Amino acid sequence: MLVAPSILSANFLYLKDEVISVCEGGADLLHIDVMDGHFVPNLTFGPAVLQGLSEISTIPLDVHLMVENTDFFVELFAPLKPKYMSVHLESCKHLHRTLERIRSFGISPAVVINPHSNEEDLKYILNDVDMVLVMSVNPGFGAQSFIPFSLEKIKNLKNLILARNANCLIEVDGGVSDKNISLLKDGGIDIAVAGSYIFGAKDRRSAIASLKI
Ligand code: DX5
Ligand code: ZN
């Protein structure tokens, strides 16, 4: 299991120290939630902050775009060369084109689905993405409760990926902790995003370790 701490739950006044704590604590990816105040009712990081983060992080960046105008943000953040860039199925008019554009920058394209979206709608795109991000809370905020039906979606998605022989990982985001990580692993996920669980813990290393099962 790869672990991606979401810095949305970090203490922003000490962001550098917070990032270093999870890099040194064994995290695999740094999950960065970009919000525009339109697609979701919250605002987070712009290019200057991401530039700074990319300079101090010793692990690859995993950028999750929760925005209306996805193509604009893809162009804006592509020069930072994150490992993954995830775009929402719900906000892309021409999803395949956007994913191809992300790949053209040498970035692994990923697609995200909201809790209400049907994983079957990803069927024709699975062979063109390196990862699917399943939202297990409504996007916009940290520290929400895991929505139980997400597990069924993950299992269905895993079967779809196998049926289509797609080379694509499953990441889950929202309400992940040591309480549900075993179920999620059994369901077939490869990457666990966790914000409040990791940044709410004094000992970041052991919180991260508890998810690496
Ligand atoms: C929510 C974000 C998540 C969030 C997860 O919109 O996409 O990455 O930070 O936070 P937790 O792990 O606290 O649910
Ligand atoms: Zn996220």
Short mmCIF file of C-alpha atoms and ligand atoms in Angstrom, two decimals:
data_model
loop_
_atom_site.label_atom_id
_atom_site.label_comp_id
_atom_site.label_asym_id
_atom_site.label_seq_id
_atom_site.Cartn_x
_atom_site.Cartn_y
_atom_site.Cartn_z
CA MET A 1 0.00 0.00 0.00
CA LEU A 2 1.31 3.43 -0.93
CA VAL A 3 0.40 6.29 1.41
CA ALA A 4 -0.27 9.86 0.29
CA PRO A 5 -0.75 12.36 3.14
CA SER A 6 -3.12 15.16 2.16
CA ILE A 7 -1.63 18.48 3.23
CA LEU A 8 -5.11 19.99 3.43
CA SER A 9 -5.05 18.89 7.08
CA ALA A 10 -1.55 20.21 7.77
CA ASN A 11 -0.96 23.31 9.89
CA PHE A 12 -0.51 25.91 7.13
CA LEU A 13 1.50 28.20 9.40
CA TYR A 14 4.18 25.50 9.56
CA LEU A 15 3.67 24.00 6.12
CA LYS A 16 7.35 23.37 5.43
CA ASP A 17 7.86 21.44 8.69
CA GLU A 18 4.62 19.57 8.12
CA VAL A 19 5.72 18.44 4.66
CA ILE A 20 9.13 17.40 5.93
CA SER A 21 7.52 15.40 8.75
CA VAL A 22 5.60 13.19 6.33
CA CYS A 23 8.46 12.92 3.82
CA GLU A 24 10.73 11.73 6.64
CA GLY A 25 7.91 9.66 8.11
CA GLY A 26 7.82 7.27 5.16
CA ALA A 27 5.08 8.71 2.93
CA ASP A 28 5.17 7.78 -0.75
CA LEU A 29 3.37 10.71 -2.37
CA LEU A 30 2.40 14.21 -1.25
CA HIS A 31 -1.31 14.71 -1.96
CA ILE A 32 -2.16 18.31 -2.84
CA ASP A 33 -5.80 19.40 -3.07
CA VAL A 34 -6.33 22.31 -5.45
CA MET A 35 -9.75 23.94 -4.99
CA ASP A 36 -11.24 26.88 -6.89
CA GLY A 37 -14.28 27.92 -4.84
CA HIS A 38 -16.56 26.87 -7.75
CA PHE A 39 -16.33 23.13 -8.23
CA VAL A 40 -16.10 22.84 -4.45
CA PRO A 41 -17.00 25.44 -1.79
CA ASN A 42 -13.43 25.96 -0.62
CA LEU A 43 -10.13 27.51 -1.74
CA THR A 44 -6.63 26.18 -1.24
CA PHE A 45 -3.32 26.46 -3.04
CA GLY A 46 -2.14 28.42 -6.05
CA PRO A 47 0.97 28.01 -8.23
CA ALA A 48 3.33 29.89 -5.90
CA VAL A 49 2.59 27.54 -3.00
CA LEU A 50 2.86 24.47 -5.21
CA GLN A 51 6.17 25.72 -6.56
CA GLY A 52 7.50 26.01 -3.01
CA LEU A 53 6.18 22.58 -2.08
CA SER A 54 7.79 21.00 -5.12
CA GLU A 55 11.13 22.44 -4.01
CA ILE A 56 11.02 21.05 -0.47
CA SER A 57 9.24 17.74 -0.99
CA THR A 58 11.50 14.70 -1.27
CA ILE A 59 8.58 12.58 -2.50
CA PRO A 60 6.59 12.99 -5.74
CA LEU A 61 3.56 15.28 -5.84
CA ASP A 62 0.04 13.93 -6.36
CA VAL A 63 -2.10 16.88 -7.49
CA HIS A 64 -5.87 16.53 -7.13
CA LEU A 65 -7.68 19.24 -9.12
CA MET A 66 -11.12 20.08 -7.69
CA VAL A 67 -11.88 22.86 -10.14
CA GLU A 68 -14.44 23.86 -12.81
CA ASN A 69 -12.02 25.00 -15.48
CA THR A 70 -9.81 21.93 -15.44
CA ASP A 71 -7.88 22.62 -18.63
CA PHE A 72 -6.75 26.00 -17.34
CA PHE A 73 -5.37 24.45 -14.15
CA VAL A 74 -3.67 21.61 -16.02
CA GLU A 75 -1.65 24.18 -17.99
CA LEU A 76 -0.96 26.20 -14.84
CA PHE A 77 0.47 23.31 -12.78
CA ALA A 78 2.05 21.14 -15.49
CA PRO A 79 5.45 22.95 -15.29
CA LEU A 80 5.75 21.68 -11.70
CA LYS A 81 5.89 18.12 -13.04
CA PRO A 82 3.88 16.28 -10.39
CA LYS A 83 3.91 12.48 -10.59
CA TYR A 84 0.10 12.34 -10.87
CA MET A 85 -2.44 14.93 -11.92
CA SER A 86 -6.06 13.95 -11.21
CA VAL A 87 -9.03 15.56 -12.91
CA HIS A 88 -12.69 15.09 -12.05
CA LEU A 89 -14.94 13.18 -14.43
CA GLU A 90 -17.68 15.62 -13.39
CA SER A 91 -15.84 18.74 -14.56
CA CYS A 92 -14.28 17.60 -17.85
CA LYS A 93 -16.17 18.17 -21.10
CA HIS A 94 -13.56 16.34 -23.13
CA LEU A 95 -12.01 14.02 -20.60
CA HIS A 96 -9.95 11.97 -23.05
CA ARG A 97 -8.39 15.11 -24.54
CA THR A 98 -7.53 16.49 -21.10
CA LEU A 99 -5.90 13.20 -20.06
CA GLU A 100 -3.85 13.10 -23.25
CA ARG A 101 -2.74 16.66 -22.59
CA ILE A 102 -1.56 15.74 -19.09
CA ARG A 103 0.40 12.80 -20.47
CA SER A 104 2.02 15.01 -23.08
CA PHE A 105 3.78 16.82 -20.21
CA GLY A 106 5.25 13.54 -18.94
CA ILE A 107 2.77 13.48 -16.03
CA SER A 108 0.68 10.40 -15.17
CA PRO A 109 -2.97 11.23 -15.86
CA ALA A 110 -5.63 10.17 -13.38
CA VAL A 111 -9.39 10.53 -13.24
CA VAL A 112 -11.42 11.18 -10.08
CA ILE A 113 -15.04 10.23 -9.43
CA ASN A 114 -17.29 11.83 -6.85
CA PRO A 115 -19.35 9.65 -4.52
CA HIS A 116 -22.47 9.94 -6.69
CA SER A 117 -20.72 9.07 -9.94
CA ASN A 118 -20.90 5.63 -11.46
CA GLU A 119 -17.61 3.76 -11.86
CA GLU A 120 -19.05 2.12 -15.02
CA ASP A 121 -18.73 5.51 -16.72
CA LEU A 122 -14.94 5.04 -16.63
CA LYS A 123 -15.07 1.89 -18.74
CA TYR A 124 -13.72 3.44 -21.96
CA ILE A 125 -11.10 5.57 -20.29
CA LEU A 126 -9.46 2.98 -18.02
CA ASN A 127 -6.77 2.09 -20.56
CA ASP A 128 -5.78 5.76 -20.87
CA VAL A 129 -5.21 6.56 -17.21
CA ASP A 130 -2.50 5.51 -14.77
CA MET A 131 -4.78 5.86 -11.76
CA VAL A 132 -8.42 6.23 -10.73
CA LEU A 133 -9.10 8.25 -7.61
CA VAL A 134 -12.31 7.27 -5.85
CA MET A 135 -13.69 10.00 -3.60
CA SER A 136 -15.06 8.41 -0.45
CA VAL A 137 -16.33 11.77 0.87
CA ASN A 138 -17.82 14.77 -0.94
CA PRO A 139 -14.81 16.79 -2.06
CA GLY A 140 -13.95 20.13 -0.50
CA PHE A 141 -13.01 19.46 3.10
CA GLY A 142 -10.90 17.24 5.28
CA ALA A 143 -12.00 15.24 8.32
CA GLN A 144 -15.31 13.97 6.95
CA SER A 145 -16.66 10.46 7.49
CA PHE A 146 -15.98 7.71 4.98
CA ILE A 147 -19.10 7.02 2.89
CA PRO A 148 -19.70 3.25 3.26
CA PHE A 149 -20.94 2.55 -0.29
CA SER A 150 -17.52 3.64 -1.59
CA LEU A 151 -16.26 0.16 -0.83
CA GLU A 152 -18.71 -1.40 -3.28
CA LYS A 153 -17.60 1.10 -5.93
CA ILE A 154 -13.96 0.22 -5.36
CA LYS A 155 -14.66 -3.50 -5.75
CA ASN A 156 -16.65 -2.93 -8.95
CA LEU A 157 -13.92 -0.69 -10.28
CA LYS A 158 -11.27 -3.30 -9.54
CA ASN A 159 -13.26 -5.85 -11.53
CA LEU A 160 -13.63 -3.42 -14.42
CA ILE A 161 -9.89 -2.76 -14.44
CA LEU A 162 -9.16 -6.50 -14.49
CA ALA A 163 -11.78 -7.15 -17.18
CA ARG A 164 -10.26 -4.48 -19.42
CA ASN A 165 -6.71 -5.52 -18.60
CA ALA A 166 -5.94 -1.91 -17.72
CA ASN A 167 -2.68 -0.91 -16.10
CA CYS A 168 -4.16 1.51 -13.63
CA LEU A 169 -3.95 1.95 -9.88
CA ILE A 170 -6.82 2.71 -7.52
CA GLU A 171 -6.44 5.53 -5.00
CA VAL A 172 -9.03 6.35 -2.36
CA ASP A 173 -9.49 9.76 -0.75
CA GLY A 174 -11.64 10.74 2.22
CA GLY A 175 -12.12 9.38 5.70
CA VAL A 176 -9.25 6.89 5.46
CA SER A 177 -7.74 5.69 8.73
CA ASP A 178 -6.40 2.58 10.47
CA LYS A 179 -10.06 1.61 11.07
CA ASN A 180 -10.94 1.00 7.41
CA ILE A 181 -7.60 0.44 5.68
CA SER A 182 -7.85 -3.38 5.77
CA LEU A 183 -11.27 -3.36 4.10
CA LEU A 184 -9.97 -0.92 1.49
CA LYS A 185 -6.97 -3.09 0.79
CA ASP A 186 -9.18 -6.16 0.42
CA GLY A 187 -11.34 -4.11 -1.95
CA GLY A 188 -8.32 -3.60 -4.20
CA ILE A 189 -6.90 -0.14 -3.54
CA ASP A 190 -3.21 0.63 -4.15
CA ILE A 191 -2.85 4.15 -2.73
CA ALA A 192 -4.42 5.55 0.44
CA VAL A 193 -4.82 9.32 0.77
CA ALA A 194 -5.18 10.43 4.38
CA GLY A 195 -5.31 13.97 5.72
CA SER A 196 -6.73 14.34 9.21
CA TYR A 197 -5.67 10.84 10.27
CA ILE A 198 -1.98 11.53 9.54
CA PHE A 199 -1.73 15.23 10.35
CA GLY A 200 -3.91 14.78 13.44
CA ALA A 201 -1.37 12.29 14.80
CA LYS A 202 1.59 13.43 16.89
CA ASP A 203 3.68 10.60 15.57
CA ARG A 204 3.41 10.91 11.80
CA ARG A 205 5.69 7.94 11.15
CA SER A 206 3.53 5.46 13.04
CA ALA A 207 0.31 6.87 11.55
CA ILE A 208 1.77 6.37 8.06
CA ALA A 209 3.08 2.92 9.01
CA SER A 210 -0.37 1.86 10.23
CA LEU A 211 -1.74 2.41 6.71
CA LYS A 212 1.05 0.54 4.96
CA ILE A 213 -0.47 -2.88 5.21
C1 DX5 B 1 -11.19 16.34 0.20
C2 DX5 B 1 -9.78 16.11 -0.20
C3 DX5 B 1 -9.05 15.12 0.62
C4 DX5 B 1 -8.98 15.44 2.09
C5 DX5 B 1 -8.97 14.15 2.83
O1 DX5 B 1 -11.81 17.11 -0.75
O2 DX5 B 1 -9.72 15.67 -1.53
O3 DX5 B 1 -7.75 14.88 0.10
O4 DX5 B 1 -7.86 16.19 2.44
O5 DX5 B 1 -9.02 14.41 4.17
P1 DX5 B 1 -9.36 13.29 5.25
O6 DX5 B 1 -8.35 12.19 5.09
O7 DX5 B 1 -9.23 14.01 6.55
O8 DX5 B 1 -10.76 12.80 4.98
ZN ZN B 2 -7.78 14.98 -2.37
#
